[in-house]
């Protein structure tokens, strides 16, 4: 989970601190949403049954792009959110931490992944599946 303590030089302007904190929550939501979108879209693309070997689709190699997507998503999101793309893992950490700081922004780790996954599914069905395969 994320927690930020202002330094002594930053304590003077409380309005600036609230703005920064609100901006950070927005950044966290967008980052978790985008990371989940990338991962779910990669899974859908790598395992789509409508593609075949003629279209450069080899199902036995599907774990490679999926694993690479997980790797990249973790590298990108660890510094900000601690990689909150799995709501169950985020819930476990919040239960163990069990303090106010663990629950304040916990909704981010539920809303972001669910919205990101829904957008990836919608994009795959409406945009990608609408393109005729050769």
mmCIF file with all atom_site columns, C-alpha atoms in Angstrom:
data_model
loop_
_atom_site.group_PDB
_atom_site.id
_atom_site.type_symbol
_atom_site.label_atom_id
_atom_site.label_alt_id
_atom_site.label_comp_id
_atom_site.label_asym_id
_atom_site.label_entity_id
_atom_site.label_seq_id
_atom_site.pdbx_PDB_ins_code
_atom_site.Cartn_x
_atom_site.Cartn_y
_atom_site.Cartn_z
_atom_site.occupancy
_atom_site.B_iso_or_equiv
_atom_site.pdbx_formal_charge
_atom_site.auth_seq_id
_atom_site.auth_comp_id
_atom_site.auth_asym_id
_atom_site.auth_atom_id
_atom_site.pdbx_PDB_model_num
ATOM 1   C CA . UNK A 1 1   ? 0.000   0.000   0.000   1.00 0.00 ? 1   UNK A CA 1
ATOM 2   C CA . UNK A 1 2   ? 1.062   3.583   -0.422  1.00 0.00 ? 2   UNK A CA 1
ATOM 3   C CA . UNK A 1 3   ? 1.772   6.016   2.357   1.00 0.00 ? 3   UNK A CA 1
ATOM 4   C CA . UNK A 1 4   ? 3.406   9.396   2.036   1.00 0.00 ? 4   UNK A CA 1
ATOM 5   C CA . UNK A 1 5   ? 4.665   11.522  4.922   1.00 0.00 ? 5   UNK A CA 1
ATOM 6   C CA . UNK A 1 6   ? 5.431   15.168  4.141   1.00 0.00 ? 6   UNK A CA 1
ATOM 7   C CA . UNK A 1 7   ? 8.790   16.574  5.190   1.00 0.00 ? 7   UNK A CA 1
ATOM 8   C CA . UNK A 1 8   ? 9.030   19.588  7.508   1.00 0.00 ? 8   UNK A CA 1
ATOM 9   C CA . UNK A 1 9   ? 9.454   21.961  4.553   1.00 0.00 ? 9   UNK A CA 1
ATOM 10  C CA . UNK A 1 10  ? 6.245   20.596  2.987   1.00 0.00 ? 10  UNK A CA 1
ATOM 11  C CA . UNK A 1 11  ? 4.047   20.907  6.078   1.00 0.00 ? 11  UNK A CA 1
ATOM 12  C CA . UNK A 1 12  ? 3.395   24.634  5.609   1.00 0.00 ? 12  UNK A CA 1
ATOM 13  C CA . UNK A 1 13  ? 0.946   24.449  2.732   1.00 0.00 ? 13  UNK A CA 1
ATOM 14  C CA . UNK A 1 14  ? -1.848  21.986  3.566   1.00 0.00 ? 14  UNK A CA 1
ATOM 15  C CA . UNK A 1 15  ? -3.760  22.814  0.371   1.00 0.00 ? 15  UNK A CA 1
ATOM 16  C CA . UNK A 1 16  ? -0.789  21.680  -1.694  1.00 0.00 ? 16  UNK A CA 1
ATOM 17  C CA . UNK A 1 17  ? -0.556  18.450  0.308   1.00 0.00 ? 17  UNK A CA 1
ATOM 18  C CA . UNK A 1 18  ? -4.224  17.621  -0.257  1.00 0.00 ? 18  UNK A CA 1
ATOM 19  C CA . UNK A 1 19  ? -3.866  18.324  -3.958  1.00 0.00 ? 19  UNK A CA 1
ATOM 20  C CA . UNK A 1 20  ? -0.810  16.085  -4.188  1.00 0.00 ? 20  UNK A CA 1
ATOM 21  C CA . UNK A 1 21  ? -2.524  13.304  -2.262  1.00 0.00 ? 21  UNK A CA 1
ATOM 22  C CA . UNK A 1 22  ? -5.610  13.502  -4.490  1.00 0.00 ? 22  UNK A CA 1
ATOM 23  C CA . UNK A 1 23  ? -3.402  13.483  -7.578  1.00 0.00 ? 23  UNK A CA 1
ATOM 24  C CA . UNK A 1 24  ? -1.569  10.430  -6.269  1.00 0.00 ? 24  UNK A CA 1
ATOM 25  C CA . UNK A 1 25  ? -4.847  8.533   -5.796  1.00 0.00 ? 25  UNK A CA 1
ATOM 26  C CA . UNK A 1 26  ? -5.823  9.374   -9.372  1.00 0.00 ? 26  UNK A CA 1
ATOM 27  C CA . UNK A 1 27  ? -2.422  8.211   -10.605 1.00 0.00 ? 27  UNK A CA 1
ATOM 28  C CA . UNK A 1 28  ? -2.758  4.984   -8.628  1.00 0.00 ? 28  UNK A CA 1
ATOM 29  C CA . UNK A 1 29  ? -6.236  4.242   -10.013 1.00 0.00 ? 29  UNK A CA 1
ATOM 30  C CA . UNK A 1 30  ? -5.138  4.921   -13.580 1.00 0.00 ? 30  UNK A CA 1
ATOM 31  C CA . UNK A 1 31  ? -1.974  2.875   -13.165 1.00 0.00 ? 31  UNK A CA 1
ATOM 32  C CA . UNK A 1 32  ? -3.772  -0.168  -11.746 1.00 0.00 ? 32  UNK A CA 1
ATOM 33  C CA . UNK A 1 33  ? -6.495  0.145   -14.389 1.00 0.00 ? 33  UNK A CA 1
ATOM 34  C CA . UNK A 1 34  ? -3.970  0.374   -17.247 1.00 0.00 ? 34  UNK A CA 1
ATOM 35  C CA . UNK A 1 35  ? -1.834  -2.464  -15.885 1.00 0.00 ? 35  UNK A CA 1
ATOM 36  C CA . UNK A 1 36  ? -4.820  -4.781  -15.597 1.00 0.00 ? 36  UNK A CA 1
ATOM 37  C CA . UNK A 1 37  ? -6.010  -3.761  -19.062 1.00 0.00 ? 37  UNK A CA 1
ATOM 38  C CA . UNK A 1 38  ? -2.603  -4.656  -20.528 1.00 0.00 ? 38  UNK A CA 1
ATOM 39  C CA . UNK A 1 39  ? -2.472  -8.005  -18.765 1.00 0.00 ? 39  UNK A CA 1
ATOM 40  C CA . UNK A 1 40  ? -6.045  -9.072  -19.586 1.00 0.00 ? 40  UNK A CA 1
ATOM 41  C CA . UNK A 1 41  ? -5.755  -7.878  -23.180 1.00 0.00 ? 41  UNK A CA 1
ATOM 42  C CA . UNK A 1 42  ? -2.544  -9.889  -23.566 1.00 0.00 ? 42  UNK A CA 1
ATOM 43  C CA . UNK A 1 43  ? -4.265  -12.997 -22.209 1.00 0.00 ? 43  UNK A CA 1
ATOM 44  C CA . UNK A 1 44  ? -7.217  -12.556 -24.582 1.00 0.00 ? 44  UNK A CA 1
ATOM 45  C CA . UNK A 1 45  ? -4.960  -11.938 -27.574 1.00 0.00 ? 45  UNK A CA 1
ATOM 46  C CA . UNK A 1 46  ? -2.634  -14.838 -26.824 1.00 0.00 ? 46  UNK A CA 1
ATOM 47  C CA . UNK A 1 47  ? -5.441  -17.349 -26.308 1.00 0.00 ? 47  UNK A CA 1
ATOM 48  C CA . UNK A 1 48  ? -7.992  -16.214 -28.902 1.00 0.00 ? 48  UNK A CA 1
ATOM 49  C CA . UNK A 1 49  ? -9.424  -19.304 -30.593 1.00 0.00 ? 49  UNK A CA 1
ATOM 50  C CA . UNK A 1 50  ? -10.315 -17.383 -33.764 1.00 0.00 ? 50  UNK A CA 1
ATOM 51  C CA . UNK A 1 51  ? -6.648  -16.941 -34.596 1.00 0.00 ? 51  UNK A CA 1
ATOM 52  C CA . UNK A 1 52  ? -4.673  -19.815 -36.075 1.00 0.00 ? 52  UNK A CA 1
ATOM 53  C CA . UNK A 1 53  ? -1.097  -20.655 -37.023 1.00 0.00 ? 53  UNK A CA 1
ATOM 54  C CA . UNK A 1 54  ? -1.565  -19.051 -40.446 1.00 0.00 ? 54  UNK A CA 1
ATOM 55  C CA . UNK A 1 55  ? -2.191  -15.744 -38.648 1.00 0.00 ? 55  UNK A CA 1
ATOM 56  C CA . UNK A 1 56  ? 1.052   -16.099 -36.646 1.00 0.00 ? 56  UNK A CA 1
ATOM 57  C CA . UNK A 1 57  ? -0.841  -17.502 -33.684 1.00 0.00 ? 57  UNK A CA 1
ATOM 58  C CA . UNK A 1 58  ? 0.718   -20.509 -31.985 1.00 0.00 ? 58  UNK A CA 1
ATOM 59  C CA . UNK A 1 59  ? -1.293  -21.428 -28.848 1.00 0.00 ? 59  UNK A CA 1
ATOM 60  C CA . UNK A 1 60  ? 1.548   -23.390 -27.267 1.00 0.00 ? 60  UNK A CA 1
ATOM 61  C CA . UNK A 1 61  ? 3.547   -20.149 -27.021 1.00 0.00 ? 61  UNK A CA 1
ATOM 62  C CA . UNK A 1 62  ? 0.738   -18.231 -25.257 1.00 0.00 ? 62  UNK A CA 1
ATOM 63  C CA . UNK A 1 63  ? 2.467   -18.328 -21.835 1.00 0.00 ? 63  UNK A CA 1
ATOM 64  C CA . UNK A 1 64  ? 5.405   -16.305 -23.179 1.00 0.00 ? 64  UNK A CA 1
ATOM 65  C CA . UNK A 1 65  ? 3.565   -13.040 -23.939 1.00 0.00 ? 65  UNK A CA 1
ATOM 66  C CA . UNK A 1 66  ? 1.399   -13.485 -20.840 1.00 0.00 ? 66  UNK A CA 1
ATOM 67  C CA . UNK A 1 67  ? 4.446   -13.940 -18.609 1.00 0.00 ? 67  UNK A CA 1
ATOM 68  C CA . UNK A 1 68  ? 6.192   -11.012 -20.280 1.00 0.00 ? 68  UNK A CA 1
ATOM 69  C CA . UNK A 1 69  ? 3.113   -8.821  -19.718 1.00 0.00 ? 69  UNK A CA 1
ATOM 70  C CA . UNK A 1 70  ? 3.048   -9.784  -16.021 1.00 0.00 ? 70  UNK A CA 1
ATOM 71  C CA . UNK A 1 71  ? 6.768   -8.967  -15.781 1.00 0.00 ? 71  UNK A CA 1
ATOM 72  C CA . UNK A 1 72  ? 6.387   -5.544  -17.417 1.00 0.00 ? 72  UNK A CA 1
ATOM 73  C CA . UNK A 1 73  ? 3.269   -4.664  -15.425 1.00 0.00 ? 73  UNK A CA 1
ATOM 74  C CA . UNK A 1 74  ? 5.064   -5.496  -12.186 1.00 0.00 ? 74  UNK A CA 1
ATOM 75  C CA . UNK A 1 75  ? 8.106   -3.421  -13.149 1.00 0.00 ? 75  UNK A CA 1
ATOM 76  C CA . UNK A 1 76  ? 5.915   -0.438  -13.990 1.00 0.00 ? 76  UNK A CA 1
ATOM 77  C CA . UNK A 1 77  ? 3.584   -0.549  -10.974 1.00 0.00 ? 77  UNK A CA 1
ATOM 78  C CA . UNK A 1 78  ? 5.770   -1.617  -8.055  1.00 0.00 ? 78  UNK A CA 1
ATOM 79  C CA . UNK A 1 79  ? 7.075   1.924   -7.299  1.00 0.00 ? 79  UNK A CA 1
ATOM 80  C CA . UNK A 1 80  ? 3.601   3.494   -7.023  1.00 0.00 ? 80  UNK A CA 1
ATOM 81  C CA . UNK A 1 81  ? 1.047   0.846   -6.020  1.00 0.00 ? 81  UNK A CA 1
ATOM 82  C CA . UNK A 1 82  ? 3.099   -2.192  -5.084  1.00 0.00 ? 82  UNK A CA 1
ATOM 83  C CA . UNK A 1 83  ? 1.507   -4.024  -8.048  1.00 0.00 ? 83  UNK A CA 1
ATOM 84  C CA . UNK A 1 84  ? -2.139  -4.091  -7.056  1.00 0.00 ? 84  UNK A CA 1
ATOM 85  C CA . UNK A 1 85  ? -3.449  -5.899  -10.141 1.00 0.00 ? 85  UNK A CA 1
ATOM 86  C CA . UNK A 1 86  ? -4.704  -8.854  -8.106  1.00 0.00 ? 86  UNK A CA 1
ATOM 87  C CA . UNK A 1 87  ? -7.489  -7.872  -5.668  1.00 0.00 ? 87  UNK A CA 1
ATOM 88  C CA . UNK A 1 88  ? -7.050  -11.061 -3.620  1.00 0.00 ? 88  UNK A CA 1
ATOM 89  C CA . UNK A 1 89  ? -3.361  -10.335 -3.015  1.00 0.00 ? 89  UNK A CA 1
ATOM 90  C CA . UNK A 1 90  ? -4.184  -6.746  -2.094  1.00 0.00 ? 90  UNK A CA 1
ATOM 91  C CA . UNK A 1 91  ? -6.878  -7.930  0.321   1.00 0.00 ? 91  UNK A CA 1
ATOM 92  C CA . UNK A 1 92  ? -4.471  -10.341 2.016   1.00 0.00 ? 92  UNK A CA 1
ATOM 93  C CA . UNK A 1 93  ? -1.874  -7.619  2.508   1.00 0.00 ? 93  UNK A CA 1
ATOM 94  C CA . UNK A 1 94  ? -4.511  -5.239  3.909   1.00 0.00 ? 94  UNK A CA 1
ATOM 95  C CA . UNK A 1 95  ? -5.769  -7.885  6.364   1.00 0.00 ? 95  UNK A CA 1
ATOM 96  C CA . UNK A 1 96  ? -2.245  -8.614  7.603   1.00 0.00 ? 96  UNK A CA 1
ATOM 97  C CA . UNK A 1 97  ? -1.381  -4.899  7.813   1.00 0.00 ? 97  UNK A CA 1
ATOM 98  C CA . UNK A 1 98  ? -4.744  -4.215  9.544   1.00 0.00 ? 98  UNK A CA 1
ATOM 99  C CA . UNK A 1 99  ? -4.341  -0.506  10.164  1.00 0.00 ? 99  UNK A CA 1
ATOM 100 C CA . UNK A 1 100 ? -6.163  2.531   8.861   1.00 0.00 ? 100 UNK A CA 1
ATOM 101 C CA . UNK A 1 101 ? -3.440  3.077   6.293   1.00 0.00 ? 101 UNK A CA 1
ATOM 102 C CA . UNK A 1 102 ? -4.092  -0.358  4.861   1.00 0.00 ? 102 UNK A CA 1
ATOM 103 C CA . UNK A 1 103 ? -7.786  0.323   4.241   1.00 0.00 ? 103 UNK A CA 1
ATOM 104 C CA . UNK A 1 104 ? -7.955  4.010   3.303   1.00 0.00 ? 104 UNK A CA 1
ATOM 105 C CA . UNK A 1 105 ? -7.220  3.524   -0.377  1.00 0.00 ? 105 UNK A CA 1
ATOM 106 C CA . UNK A 1 106 ? -8.026  -0.168  -0.600  1.00 0.00 ? 106 UNK A CA 1
ATOM 107 C CA . UNK A 1 107 ? -10.888 0.503   -2.999  1.00 0.00 ? 107 UNK A CA 1
ATOM 108 C CA . UNK A 1 108 ? -8.273  1.347   -5.650  1.00 0.00 ? 108 UNK A CA 1
ATOM 109 C CA . UNK A 1 109 ? -7.143  -2.269  -5.734  1.00 0.00 ? 109 UNK A CA 1
ATOM 110 C CA . UNK A 1 110 ? -10.695 -3.476  -6.407  1.00 0.00 ? 110 UNK A CA 1
ATOM 111 C CA . UNK A 1 111 ? -12.031 -0.807  -8.742  1.00 0.00 ? 111 UNK A CA 1
ATOM 112 C CA . UNK A 1 112 ? -8.895  -0.553  -10.898 1.00 0.00 ? 112 UNK A CA 1
ATOM 113 C CA . UNK A 1 113 ? -8.552  -4.254  -11.769 1.00 0.00 ? 113 UNK A CA 1
ATOM 114 C CA . UNK A 1 114 ? -12.265 -4.825  -12.346 1.00 0.00 ? 114 UNK A CA 1
ATOM 115 C CA . UNK A 1 115 ? -12.670 -1.769  -14.577 1.00 0.00 ? 115 UNK A CA 1
ATOM 116 C CA . UNK A 1 116 ? -9.408  -2.526  -16.408 1.00 0.00 ? 116 UNK A CA 1
ATOM 117 C CA . UNK A 1 117 ? -10.442 -6.132  -17.053 1.00 0.00 ? 117 UNK A CA 1
ATOM 118 C CA . UNK A 1 118 ? -13.911 -5.076  -18.218 1.00 0.00 ? 118 UNK A CA 1
ATOM 119 C CA . UNK A 1 119 ? -12.434 -2.504  -20.608 1.00 0.00 ? 119 UNK A CA 1
ATOM 120 C CA . UNK A 1 120 ? -9.984  -5.086  -21.993 1.00 0.00 ? 120 UNK A CA 1
ATOM 121 C CA . UNK A 1 121 ? -12.816 -7.573  -22.557 1.00 0.00 ? 121 UNK A CA 1
ATOM 122 C CA . UNK A 1 122 ? -14.948 -4.912  -24.223 1.00 0.00 ? 122 UNK A CA 1
ATOM 123 C CA . UNK A 1 123 ? -12.049 -3.775  -26.415 1.00 0.00 ? 123 UNK A CA 1
ATOM 124 C CA . UNK A 1 124 ? -11.263 -7.335  -27.440 1.00 0.00 ? 124 UNK A CA 1
ATOM 125 C CA . UNK A 1 125 ? -14.863 -8.194  -28.308 1.00 0.00 ? 125 UNK A CA 1
ATOM 126 C CA . UNK A 1 126 ? -15.848 -4.941  -30.003 1.00 0.00 ? 126 UNK A CA 1
ATOM 127 C CA . UNK A 1 127 ? -12.638 -3.861  -31.721 1.00 0.00 ? 127 UNK A CA 1
ATOM 128 C CA . UNK A 1 128 ? -10.371 -6.875  -32.202 1.00 0.00 ? 128 UNK A CA 1
ATOM 129 C CA . UNK A 1 129 ? -13.042 -9.486  -32.907 1.00 0.00 ? 129 UNK A CA 1
ATOM 130 C CA . UNK A 1 130 ? -14.728 -7.074  -35.336 1.00 0.00 ? 130 UNK A CA 1
ATOM 131 C CA . UNK A 1 131 ? -11.625 -7.140  -37.579 1.00 0.00 ? 131 UNK A CA 1
ATOM 132 C CA . UNK A 1 132 ? -12.047 -9.975  -40.095 1.00 0.00 ? 132 UNK A CA 1
ATOM 133 C CA . UNK A 1 133 ? -9.286  -12.574 -39.948 1.00 0.00 ? 133 UNK A CA 1
ATOM 134 C CA . UNK A 1 134 ? -7.668  -13.721 -43.196 1.00 0.00 ? 134 UNK A CA 1
#
